[in-house]
Each structure stands twice: as C-alpha cells, then as structure tokens.
XYZ file of C-alpha atoms in Angstrom:
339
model
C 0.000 0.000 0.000
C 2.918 2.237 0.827
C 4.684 1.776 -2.179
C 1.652 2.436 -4.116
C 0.719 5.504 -2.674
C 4.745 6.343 -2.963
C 4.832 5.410 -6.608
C 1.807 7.845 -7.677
C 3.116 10.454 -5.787
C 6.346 10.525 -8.047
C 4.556 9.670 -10.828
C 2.792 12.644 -10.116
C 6.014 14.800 -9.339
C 7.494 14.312 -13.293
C 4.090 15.182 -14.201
C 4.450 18.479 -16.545
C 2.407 21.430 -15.466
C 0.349 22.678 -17.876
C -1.208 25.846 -18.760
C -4.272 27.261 -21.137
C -4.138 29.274 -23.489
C -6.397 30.927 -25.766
C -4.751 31.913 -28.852
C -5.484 34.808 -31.762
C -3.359 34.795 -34.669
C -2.817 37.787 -36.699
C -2.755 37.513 -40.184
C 0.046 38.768 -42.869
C 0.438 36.745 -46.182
C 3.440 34.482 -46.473
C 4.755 35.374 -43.202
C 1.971 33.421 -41.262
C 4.833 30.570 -42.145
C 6.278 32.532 -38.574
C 2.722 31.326 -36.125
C 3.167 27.827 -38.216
C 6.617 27.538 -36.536
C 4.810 29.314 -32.899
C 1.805 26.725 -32.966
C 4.513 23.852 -33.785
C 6.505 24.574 -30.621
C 3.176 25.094 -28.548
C 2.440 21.836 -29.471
C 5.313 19.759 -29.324
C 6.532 21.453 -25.513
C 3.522 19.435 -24.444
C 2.615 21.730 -21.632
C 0.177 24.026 -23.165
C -3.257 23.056 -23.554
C -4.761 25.221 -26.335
C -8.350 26.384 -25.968
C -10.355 28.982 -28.102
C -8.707 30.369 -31.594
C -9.254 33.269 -33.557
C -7.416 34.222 -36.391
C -7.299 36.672 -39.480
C -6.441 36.609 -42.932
C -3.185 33.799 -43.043
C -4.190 33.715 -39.468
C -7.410 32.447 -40.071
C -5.953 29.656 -42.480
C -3.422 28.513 -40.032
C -6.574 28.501 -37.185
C -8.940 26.052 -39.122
C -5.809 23.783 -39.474
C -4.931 23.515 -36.023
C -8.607 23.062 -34.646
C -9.459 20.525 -37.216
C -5.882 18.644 -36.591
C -6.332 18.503 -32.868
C -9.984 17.691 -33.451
C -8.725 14.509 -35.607
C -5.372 13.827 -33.989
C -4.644 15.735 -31.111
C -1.486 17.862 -30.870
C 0.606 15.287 -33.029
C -2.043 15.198 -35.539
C -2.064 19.423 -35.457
C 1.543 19.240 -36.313
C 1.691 16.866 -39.115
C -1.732 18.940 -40.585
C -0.371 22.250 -40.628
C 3.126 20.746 -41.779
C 1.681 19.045 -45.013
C -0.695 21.975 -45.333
C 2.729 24.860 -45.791
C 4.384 22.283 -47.515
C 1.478 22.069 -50.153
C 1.124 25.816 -50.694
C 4.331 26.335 -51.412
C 5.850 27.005 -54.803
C 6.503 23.372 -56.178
C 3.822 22.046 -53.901
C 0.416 19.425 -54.571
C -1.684 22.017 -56.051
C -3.603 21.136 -59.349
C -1.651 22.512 -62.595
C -4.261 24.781 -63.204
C -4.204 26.586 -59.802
C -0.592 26.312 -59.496
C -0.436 28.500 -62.603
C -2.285 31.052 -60.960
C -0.304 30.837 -58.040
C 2.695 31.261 -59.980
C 1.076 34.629 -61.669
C -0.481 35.939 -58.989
C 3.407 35.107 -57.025
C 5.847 35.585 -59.463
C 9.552 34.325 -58.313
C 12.642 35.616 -59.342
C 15.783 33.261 -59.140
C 16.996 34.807 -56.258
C 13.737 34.200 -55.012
C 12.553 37.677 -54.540
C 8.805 38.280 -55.483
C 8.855 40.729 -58.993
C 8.873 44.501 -58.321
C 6.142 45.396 -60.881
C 3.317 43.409 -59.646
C 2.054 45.884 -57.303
C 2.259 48.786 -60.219
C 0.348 46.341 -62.087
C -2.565 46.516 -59.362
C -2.705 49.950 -59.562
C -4.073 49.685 -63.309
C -5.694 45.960 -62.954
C -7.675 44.582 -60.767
C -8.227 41.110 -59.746
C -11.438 41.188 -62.072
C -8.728 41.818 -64.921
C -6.311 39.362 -63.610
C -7.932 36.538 -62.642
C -11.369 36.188 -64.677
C -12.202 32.709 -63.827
C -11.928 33.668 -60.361
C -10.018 30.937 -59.931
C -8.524 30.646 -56.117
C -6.283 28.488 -55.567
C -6.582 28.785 -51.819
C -9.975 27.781 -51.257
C -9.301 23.841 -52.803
C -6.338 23.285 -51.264
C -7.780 24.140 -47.399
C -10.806 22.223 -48.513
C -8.578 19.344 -48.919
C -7.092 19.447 -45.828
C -9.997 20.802 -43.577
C -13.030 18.458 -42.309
C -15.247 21.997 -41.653
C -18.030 19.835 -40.723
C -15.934 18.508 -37.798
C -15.403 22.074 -37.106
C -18.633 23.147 -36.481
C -19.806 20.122 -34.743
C -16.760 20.528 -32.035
C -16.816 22.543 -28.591
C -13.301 24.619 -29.498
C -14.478 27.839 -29.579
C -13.231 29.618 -33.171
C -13.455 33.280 -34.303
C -12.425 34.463 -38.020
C -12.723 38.202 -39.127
C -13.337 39.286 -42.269
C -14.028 43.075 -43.257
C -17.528 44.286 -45.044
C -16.524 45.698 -48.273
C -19.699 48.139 -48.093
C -19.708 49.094 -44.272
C -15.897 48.631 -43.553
C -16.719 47.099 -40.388
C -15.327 43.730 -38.846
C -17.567 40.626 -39.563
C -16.653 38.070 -36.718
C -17.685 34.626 -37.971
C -18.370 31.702 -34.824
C -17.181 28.421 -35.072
C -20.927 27.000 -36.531
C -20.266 29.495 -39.227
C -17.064 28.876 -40.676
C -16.723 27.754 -44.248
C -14.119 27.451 -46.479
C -15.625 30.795 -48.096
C -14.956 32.582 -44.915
C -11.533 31.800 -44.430
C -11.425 32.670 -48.440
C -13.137 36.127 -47.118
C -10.678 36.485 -44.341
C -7.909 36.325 -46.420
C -9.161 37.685 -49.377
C -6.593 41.082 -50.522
C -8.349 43.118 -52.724
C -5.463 43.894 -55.664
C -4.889 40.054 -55.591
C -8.927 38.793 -55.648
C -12.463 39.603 -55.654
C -14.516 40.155 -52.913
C -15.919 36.962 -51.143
C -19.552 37.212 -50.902
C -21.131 35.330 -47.995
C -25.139 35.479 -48.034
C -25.062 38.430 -50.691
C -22.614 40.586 -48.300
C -18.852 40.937 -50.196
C -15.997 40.850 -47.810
C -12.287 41.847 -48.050
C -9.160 40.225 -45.909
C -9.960 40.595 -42.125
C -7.070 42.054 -41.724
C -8.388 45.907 -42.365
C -10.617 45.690 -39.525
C -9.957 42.987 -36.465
C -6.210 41.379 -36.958
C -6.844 39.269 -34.764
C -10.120 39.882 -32.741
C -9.409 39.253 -28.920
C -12.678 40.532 -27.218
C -15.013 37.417 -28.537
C -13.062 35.492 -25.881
C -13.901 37.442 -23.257
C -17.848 37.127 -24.282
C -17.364 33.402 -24.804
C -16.328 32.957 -21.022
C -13.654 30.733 -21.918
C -10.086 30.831 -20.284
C -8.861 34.150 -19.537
C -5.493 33.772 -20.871
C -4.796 35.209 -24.647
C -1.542 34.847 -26.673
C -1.660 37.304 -29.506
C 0.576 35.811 -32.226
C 1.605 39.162 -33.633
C 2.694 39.069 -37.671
C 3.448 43.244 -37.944
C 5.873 44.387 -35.876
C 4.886 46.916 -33.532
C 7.882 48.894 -33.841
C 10.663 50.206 -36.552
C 14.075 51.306 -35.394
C 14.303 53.898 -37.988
C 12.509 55.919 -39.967
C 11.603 54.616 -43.136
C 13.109 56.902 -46.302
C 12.975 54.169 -49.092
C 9.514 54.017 -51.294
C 9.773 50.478 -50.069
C 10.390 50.843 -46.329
C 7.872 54.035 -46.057
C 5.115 51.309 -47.877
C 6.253 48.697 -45.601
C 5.647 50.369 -42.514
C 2.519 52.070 -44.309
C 1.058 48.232 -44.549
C 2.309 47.442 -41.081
C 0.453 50.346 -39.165
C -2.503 49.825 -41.275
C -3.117 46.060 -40.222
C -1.906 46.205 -36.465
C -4.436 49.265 -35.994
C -7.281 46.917 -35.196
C -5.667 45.092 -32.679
C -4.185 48.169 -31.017
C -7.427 49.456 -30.671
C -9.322 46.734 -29.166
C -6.007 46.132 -26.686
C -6.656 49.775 -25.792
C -10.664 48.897 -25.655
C -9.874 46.537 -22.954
C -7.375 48.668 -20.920
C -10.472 51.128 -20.902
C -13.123 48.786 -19.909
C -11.037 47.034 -17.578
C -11.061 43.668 -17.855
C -8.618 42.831 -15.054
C -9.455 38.971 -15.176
C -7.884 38.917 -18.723
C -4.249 38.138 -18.888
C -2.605 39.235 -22.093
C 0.300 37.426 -23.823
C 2.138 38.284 -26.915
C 5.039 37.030 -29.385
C 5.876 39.273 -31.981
C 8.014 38.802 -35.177
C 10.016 41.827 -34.829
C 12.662 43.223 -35.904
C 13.583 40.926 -38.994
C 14.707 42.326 -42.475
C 11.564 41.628 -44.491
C 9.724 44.416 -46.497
C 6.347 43.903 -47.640
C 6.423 41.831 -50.544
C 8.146 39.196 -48.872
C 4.337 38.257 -47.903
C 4.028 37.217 -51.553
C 6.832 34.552 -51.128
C 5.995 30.938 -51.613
C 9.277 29.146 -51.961
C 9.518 25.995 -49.476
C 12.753 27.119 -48.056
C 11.399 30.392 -47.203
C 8.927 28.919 -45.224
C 11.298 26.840 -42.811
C 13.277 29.773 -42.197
C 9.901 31.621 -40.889
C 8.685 28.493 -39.277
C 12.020 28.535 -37.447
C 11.869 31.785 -36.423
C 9.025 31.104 -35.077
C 9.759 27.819 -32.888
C 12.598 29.573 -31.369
C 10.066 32.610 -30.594
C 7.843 30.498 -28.513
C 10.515 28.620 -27.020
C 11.858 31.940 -25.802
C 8.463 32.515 -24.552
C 7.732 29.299 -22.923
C 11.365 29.859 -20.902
C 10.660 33.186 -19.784
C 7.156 33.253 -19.429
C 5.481 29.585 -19.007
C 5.282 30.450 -14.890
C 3.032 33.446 -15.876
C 0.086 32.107 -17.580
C -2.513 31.753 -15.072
C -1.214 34.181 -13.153
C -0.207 37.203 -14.860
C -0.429 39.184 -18.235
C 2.982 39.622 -19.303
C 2.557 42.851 -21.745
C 1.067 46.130 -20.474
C -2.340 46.686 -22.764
C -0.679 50.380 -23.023
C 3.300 49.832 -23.496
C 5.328 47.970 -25.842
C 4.786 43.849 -25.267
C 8.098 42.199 -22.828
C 8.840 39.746 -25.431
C 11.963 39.335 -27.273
C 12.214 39.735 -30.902
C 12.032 37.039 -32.783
C-alpha cells in the first residue's frame, strides 16, 4: 500500500504542469509561415493546452488547421496537418496545374527568389477582375482538402475568423458553426490580388483591415482568460523609413496592427482585469512587404524557425506566468523578445 501511494506520488512529481491558453493569430500573407513555426513549438513542448482560436487573414488559415488537426489527432495530428498543409502551398507544392499557374502569376519568383517589383504597379491599373477572370482561387481547394469543416462546427473549441464588409468597412466576426471554407477565403481575401468573397449576398475583403486578430469574442465566450496574440506586424521600426519600399512597408504594417491596437486599448479602458494578455511578436527581422508574396519551401522553414525559437523563448521566460499574470502592459510595448 505504501509503495503504491509512494509510486503515484512521483509519478505525479514528473508530471508536466500545464497551462491554457487561448490563442489569436494575426494575419500577414506568407509570413503566417512565422505562427506555423509558434503553434509547432506550442504543441510539441507538451505543456500548453490550447483552448479557443481566432485568427485573421493567413491567421485564419493557419486557425482552421490547427482546430481541425487537434480535433482529428490531437497535438501530433495538429503538427503533421499544418506541416503538409505549408508544404502544399508552397511554390513546387500538390496544387492542381491549373491553380498552381495562378499561383505562380499571382506570385511571381525571381531566381533569387525575390517576389517581382512590378506586380504591385500592375494593381494599380488591374484589378483582380482583370487578372484573374475565372476567379479561380487556388486557396480555397487546397484548405478544402485538408480541412473536415463539418468537424469544425460540430466541435466545442471555440473559433473566431474576421473578415471586413466591403460596403460598411466594419469587422464581420464569424463563430465556429459558421465557418466555411468561403470565410476563411473572405478572411484572407486582398483586394489587388482577388475579388470580394460574398457570404449570403454581403462581399468581404481580408480581415485584416478591420480585427487582426479579434481578442474581445473570448472574453464574451467565457472561456479561459489567458490570450496569446501571435503578432505578424511588428509593432515597432528602429528607424525611420526613407525608401519608397520601407515608407510602404511600414505604411502596410500600421494599417493592419491598428485593429488590434485598438481593441487592446478597448480593454485597458473597460477594464477587464481577469484577462491576462500574452504576446510574441516577429520583430525586428529584415523583411519588407512583398516578402508576404513569397511561396518558396525554403522560405517557409526559415519563418517556421523563427518562429519555434520565438515560442521557445516565450515558454522559458514566461510559461510560470500564464494563469497568473499578463505579461505585456495593454498600453506599453509587449516584454517579449524579438524574434
């Protein structure tokens, strides 16, 4: 009996803690390869157990894969999902020949693998109607293909995707019994690259313009009161921007983190003292705007590592704090370390 009792207590000792965490992913093109590589560490450290999503734009695309992959296989099968799912997209990937080649126009590669300058002067005398007549989208098969969204509706994992009203401008948060593969089309849908997605006669534009990512939902939904923002746009520049590219990067990046800073500063206001904020943030990393076009493989990794070592440097610093403590000030710069 002794030894019994002795034996669950150590078995009880190597236990690992865990922690919840809700999680909202912000959207931002070819860089949401950076929350793949977040998400994949989250999993894998085996001490986070992840509760409500929402996500925007590539945000949204990388939500629907994790809660249908730990719907079907837990955290292992979450991994392997949004692996084969990056791995697909990419240049060189499983998509049909016909989509691929309007991948390949709509993401143009250079050999040195740097996306071609004139596409976005082309937008500025096309538009996607022009470009892409058959309205072919070659995102909307391939997440079909890996996404059960039945199983997604039918679950308890509570999942939020914006998308923006074309005609009102506002924020259109879709629940989980309402996501389709045409709203995660509407939440990423960029308006120089293709139409407007319309969803019961209303046309909507990437989410991205006006909640990137929503966080308030949770608080509504009563779930856990911990939220990790998985921030695309870095908050800050070190220098001022003087190059037509940088002043247009930095344009793009106050434009789609203006949502979020405006509901963080919505809650600081109301105060919601029971809701602990977390945040990881790929800063300060030599990427202009149309690196978000990108599609090689290789590219990818690189973000995907980024982001694993991100949330590792998380995890070590701040694992001890969920639960307890938000560890960013709704008002100041976030704690965490670049990525």
């Amino acid at each position: 009996m002794l030894a019994s009792r002795l034996n669950k207590l150590l078995s009880g000792a190597w236990r690992p803690q865990r922690r919840h965490l809700n999680l909202a992913l912000q959207g931002g093109g070819a860089h949401g390869a950076f929350t793949w590589g977040v998400l994949d560490q989250l999993l894998e450290d085996g001490r986070i157990v992840i509760g409500g999503v929402s996500g925007t734009s590539a945000g949204a695309v990388n939500a629907v894969m994790l809660a249908d992959g730990l719907a079907h296989g837990g955290p292992v099968g979450a991994r392997e999902r949004l692996a084969d799912f990056w791995r697909a997209a990419s240049l060189g990937g499983s998509l049909p020949e016909l989509q691929r080649a309007v991948v390949e126009r709509l993401f143009p590669l250079l050999p040195q693998r740097a996306t071609l300058p004139w596409f976005g002067d082309l937008a500025r005398f096309l538009s996607p109607y022009d470009l892409n007549p058959l309205n072919i989208n070659p995102l909307k098969d391939l997440i079909e293909r890996f996404v059960d969204f039945e199983r997604i509706r039918s679950g308890d994992r509570n999942l939020f995707i914006t998308a923006t009203n074309v005609l009102t401008g506002e924020p259109r948060i879709f629940a989980r019994h309402e996501v389709t593969p045409e709203v995660v089309m509407a939440s990423a849908c960029l308006p120089l690259m293709f139409r407007a997605v319309e969803i019961e006669g209303v046309p909507y534009w990437d989410g991205g313009y006006s909640g990137n990512p929503v966080v308030l939902p949770f608080l509504e939904s009563g779930s856990c009161a911990d939220i990790l923002i998985v921030q695309i746009n870095p908050r800050e520049r070190a220098k001022l921007p003087t190059t037509a590219s940088e002043i247009m990067t930095r344009m793009n990046e106050i434009t789609f983190n203006a949502p979020l800073i405006a509901e963080l500063r919505a809650l600081e206001l109301s105060g919601a003292r029971r809701t602990r904020l977390h945040r990881i943030v790929m800063d300060d990393i030599p990427f202009d705007a149309r690196s978000k076009l990108k599609v090689d493989f290789e590219f990818f990794l690189s973000l995907r590592k980024r982001g694993q070592r991100a949330a590792r440097r998380f995890l070590d610093t701040h694992f001890n704090d969920i639960g307890r403590r938000s560890t960013i000030d709704l008002m100041l710069p976030a704690e965490t370390e670049p990525a």
